[in-house]
PDB file of C-alpha atoms and ligand atoms in Angstrom:
ATOM      1  CA  MET A   1       0.000   0.000   0.000  1.00  0.00           C
ATOM      2  CA  SER A   2       2.776   2.389   0.900  1.00  0.00           C
ATOM      3  CA  LEU A   3       4.454   1.671  -2.441  1.00  0.00           C
ATOM      4  CA  ILE A   4       1.290   2.761  -4.231  1.00  0.00           C
ATOM      5  CA  ASN A   5       1.115   5.855  -2.071  1.00  0.00           C
ATOM      6  CA  ASN A   6       4.743   6.642  -2.842  1.00  0.00           C
ATOM      7  CA  LEU A   7       4.213   6.214  -6.570  1.00  0.00           C
ATOM      8  CA  SER A   8       1.129   8.373  -6.451  1.00  0.00           C
ATOM      9  CA  SER A   9       2.984  11.041  -4.515  1.00  0.00           C
ATOM     10  CA  THR A  10       5.946  10.933  -6.929  1.00  0.00           C
ATOM     11  CA  ARG A  11       3.573  11.298  -9.859  1.00  0.00           C
ATOM     12  CA  ARG A  12       1.909  14.291  -8.200  1.00  0.00           C
ATOM     13  CA  VAL A  13       5.261  15.992  -7.638  1.00  0.00           C
ATOM     14  CA  PHE A  14       6.266  15.283 -11.237  1.00  0.00           C
ATOM     15  CA  MET A  15       3.013  16.753 -12.566  1.00  0.00           C
ATOM     16  CA  MET A  16       3.507  19.863 -10.421  1.00  0.00           C
ATOM     17  CA  GLN A  17       7.033  20.255 -11.762  1.00  0.00           C
ATOM     18  CA  VAL A  18       5.810  19.951 -15.348  1.00  0.00           C
ATOM     19  CA  ALA A  19       3.104  22.549 -14.709  1.00  0.00           C
ATOM     20  CA  THR A  20       5.597  24.922 -13.082  1.00  0.00           C
ATOM     21  CA  ALA A  21       8.081  24.534 -15.928  1.00  0.00           C
ATOM     22  CA  ALA A  22       5.356  25.144 -18.524  1.00  0.00           C
ATOM     23  CA  THR A  23       4.214  28.292 -16.714  1.00  0.00           C
ATOM     24  CA  ALA A  24       7.791  29.585 -16.489  1.00  0.00           C
ATOM     25  CA  ALA A  25       8.402  28.910 -20.181  1.00  0.00           C
ATOM     26  CA  LEU A  26       5.210  30.753 -21.087  1.00  0.00           C
ATOM     27  CA  ALA A  27       6.197  33.725 -18.926  1.00  0.00           C
ATOM     28  CA  VAL A  28       9.595  33.938 -20.646  1.00  0.00           C
ATOM     29  CA  THR A  29       7.975  33.747 -24.085  1.00  0.00           C
ATOM     30  CA  GLN A  30       5.511  36.494 -23.228  1.00  0.00           C
ATOM     31  CA  ALA A  31       8.193  38.697 -21.699  1.00  0.00           C
ATOM     32  CA  SER A  32      10.460  38.473 -24.733  1.00  0.00           C
ATOM     33  CA  ALA A  33       7.541  39.039 -27.098  1.00  0.00           C
ATOM     34  CA  GLN A  34       6.636  42.225 -25.299  1.00  0.00           C
ATOM     35  CA  THR A  35      10.061  43.737 -24.660  1.00  0.00           C
ATOM     36  CA  MET A  36       9.993  47.286 -25.896  1.00  0.00           C
ATOM     37  CA  LEU A  37      13.011  48.760 -27.614  1.00  0.00           C
ATOM     38  CA  ASP A  38      14.889  51.163 -25.359  1.00  0.00           C
ATOM     39  CA  GLU A  39      15.902  54.460 -26.973  1.00  0.00           C
ATOM     40  CA  LYS A  40      19.295  53.949 -25.286  1.00  0.00           C
ATOM     41  CA  ASP A  41      19.845  50.581 -26.985  1.00  0.00           C
ATOM     42  CA  PRO A  42      23.021  51.039 -29.092  1.00  0.00           C
ATOM     43  CA  GLN A  43      21.194  50.053 -32.283  1.00  0.00           C
ATOM     44  CA  ALA A  44      18.370  52.486 -31.441  1.00  0.00           C
ATOM     45  CA  VAL A  45      20.846  55.288 -30.776  1.00  0.00           C
ATOM     46  CA  GLY A  46      22.582  54.516 -34.078  1.00  0.00           C
ATOM     47  CA  LEU A  47      19.304  54.922 -35.959  1.00  0.00           C
ATOM     48  CA  ALA A  48      18.124  57.911 -33.885  1.00  0.00           C
ATOM     49  CA  TYR A  49      15.066  55.937 -32.719  1.00  0.00           C
ATOM     50  CA  LYS A  50      12.553  57.828 -30.603  1.00  0.00           C
ATOM     51  CA  ALA A  51       9.527  56.111 -29.041  1.00  0.00           C
ATOM     52  CA  ASP A  52       7.663  59.373 -29.640  1.00  0.00           C
ATOM     53  CA  ALA A  53       8.270  60.652 -33.166  1.00  0.00           C
ATOM     54  CA  THR A  54       7.334  64.193 -32.173  1.00  0.00           C
ATOM     55  CA  LYS A  55      10.492  64.236 -29.991  1.00  0.00           C
ATOM     56  CA  VAL A  56      12.808  63.629 -32.961  1.00  0.00           C
ATOM     57  CA  ASP A  57      15.564  66.231 -33.201  1.00  0.00           C
ATOM     58  CA  LYS A  58      14.707  67.700 -36.608  1.00  0.00           C
ATOM     59  CA  ALA A  59      18.022  69.523 -36.865  1.00  0.00           C
ATOM     60  CA  LYS A  60      19.937  66.232 -36.542  1.00  0.00           C
ATOM     61  CA  ASN A  61      17.426  64.257 -38.618  1.00  0.00           C
ATOM     62  CA  PRO A  62      16.471  66.353 -41.661  1.00  0.00           C
ATOM     63  CA  LYS A  63      14.837  63.239 -43.182  1.00  0.00           C
ATOM     64  CA  TYR A  64      12.138  63.352 -40.541  1.00  0.00           C
ATOM     65  CA  ALA A  65       8.832  64.887 -41.591  1.00  0.00           C
ATOM     66  CA  ALA A  66       5.953  65.521 -39.215  1.00  0.00           C
ATOM     67  CA  GLY A  67       3.466  62.664 -39.378  1.00  0.00           C
ATOM     68  CA  ASN A  68       6.068  60.016 -40.170  1.00  0.00           C
ATOM     69  CA  ASN A  69       6.090  57.237 -37.590  1.00  0.00           C
ATOM     70  CA  CYS A  70       6.511  53.478 -37.242  1.00  0.00           C
ATOM     71  CA  ALA A  71       2.798  52.888 -37.887  1.00  0.00           C
ATOM     72  CA  ASN A  72       3.154  54.252 -41.424  1.00  0.00           C
ATOM     73  CA  CYS A  73       6.616  52.779 -42.066  1.00  0.00           C
ATOM     74  CA  ALA A  74       6.951  49.901 -44.537  1.00  0.00           C
ATOM     75  CA  LEU A  75       9.061  47.933 -42.039  1.00  0.00           C
ATOM     76  CA  PHE A  76       6.518  48.033 -39.187  1.00  0.00           C
ATOM     77  CA  GLN A  77       5.002  44.612 -38.430  1.00  0.00           C
ATOM     78  CA  ALA A  78       1.741  44.858 -36.527  1.00  0.00           C
ATOM     79  CA  LYS A  79      -1.984  44.795 -37.031  1.00  0.00           C
ATOM     80  CA  ALA A  80      -3.555  48.131 -37.944  1.00  0.00           C
ATOM     81  CA  GLY A  81      -4.162  50.171 -34.838  1.00  0.00           C
ATOM     82  CA  ALA A  82      -1.659  48.269 -32.644  1.00  0.00           C
ATOM     83  CA  ALA A  83       0.257  50.438 -30.171  1.00  0.00           C
ATOM     84  CA  ALA A  84       3.506  48.559 -30.822  1.00  0.00           C
ATOM     85  CA  GLY A  85       4.902  46.054 -33.244  1.00  0.00           C
ATOM     86  CA  GLY A  86       7.966  44.400 -34.613  1.00  0.00           C
ATOM     87  CA  CYS A  87      10.663  45.945 -36.764  1.00  0.00           C
ATOM     88  CA  PRO A  88      13.248  43.756 -38.522  1.00  0.00           C
ATOM     89  CA  LEU A  89      15.956  46.279 -37.674  1.00  0.00           C
ATOM     90  CA  PHE A  90      15.556  45.653 -33.955  1.00  0.00           C
ATOM     91  CA  GLY A  91      15.199  41.877 -33.746  1.00  0.00           C
ATOM     92  CA  THR A  92      12.669  40.662 -31.192  1.00  0.00           C
ATOM     93  CA  LYS A  93      12.198  44.068 -29.552  1.00  0.00           C
ATOM     94  CA  GLN A  94       8.970  45.947 -30.148  1.00  0.00           C
ATOM     95  CA  VAL A  95       8.886  49.517 -31.413  1.00  0.00           C
ATOM     96  CA  SER A  96       6.160  52.008 -30.633  1.00  0.00           C
ATOM     97  CA  ALA A  97       3.611  52.735 -33.363  1.00  0.00           C
ATOM     98  CA  LYS A  98       4.237  56.410 -32.542  1.00  0.00           C
ATOM     99  CA  GLY A  99       8.016  55.951 -32.795  1.00  0.00           C
ATOM    100  CA  TRP A 100      10.401  56.827 -35.585  1.00  0.00           C
ATOM    101  CA  CYS A 101      13.941  56.061 -36.685  1.00  0.00           C
ATOM    102  CA  SER A 102      16.176  57.267 -39.501  1.00  0.00           C
ATOM    103  CA  ALA A 103      15.493  54.090 -41.523  1.00  0.00           C
ATOM    104  CA  TRP A 104      11.818  55.064 -41.921  1.00  0.00           C
ATOM    105  CA  VAL A 105      10.439  54.107 -45.344  1.00  0.00           C
ATOM    106  CA  LYS A 106       6.994  55.156 -46.532  1.00  0.00           C
ATOM    107  CA  LYS A 107       4.526  52.277 -46.447  1.00  0.00           C
ATOM    108  CA  GLY A 108       3.594  51.432 -50.034  1.00  0.00           C
TER     109      GLY A 108
HETATM  110 FE1  SF4 B   1       9.938  52.350 -36.901  1.00  0.00          FE
HETATM  111 FE2  SF4 B   1      10.338  51.953 -39.496  1.00  0.00          FE
HETATM  112 FE3  SF4 B   1      12.359  52.726 -37.944  1.00  0.00          FE
HETATM  113 FE4  SF4 B   1      11.416  50.282 -37.755  1.00  0.00          FE
HETATM  114  S1  SF4 B   1      12.433  51.173 -39.549  1.00  0.00           S
HETATM  115  S2  SF4 B   1      11.871  51.663 -36.028  1.00  0.00           S
HETATM  116  S3  SF4 B   1       9.227  50.583 -38.088  1.00  0.00           S
HETATM  117  S4  SF4 B   1      10.506  53.912 -38.409  1.00  0.00           S
END
């Protein structure tokens, strides 16, 4: 009887470990999917990325025109109306729909 109890208890512990590991893996996936690009990220600095396009230094970025932002950039990867999305220039980090960088290309 105690052997059965032991097996049952071992199985319970195993199932709890599996559940915990699955939850942790999900949390990591969600965290990396939602990591926003930091303006201080070296790649962001190199491309003069601003999370708020209206804060772009127009003197340093003559290419910038009012109204240009990630949401209307050809490289922006998100559903219409999304507040943030992917950009191939910044890997897995998300850029703000209201952001801008010097690689901005008009959406076709
Ligand atoms: Fe935004 Fe386009 Fe620059 Fe990517 S390339 S950060 S979508 S402006």
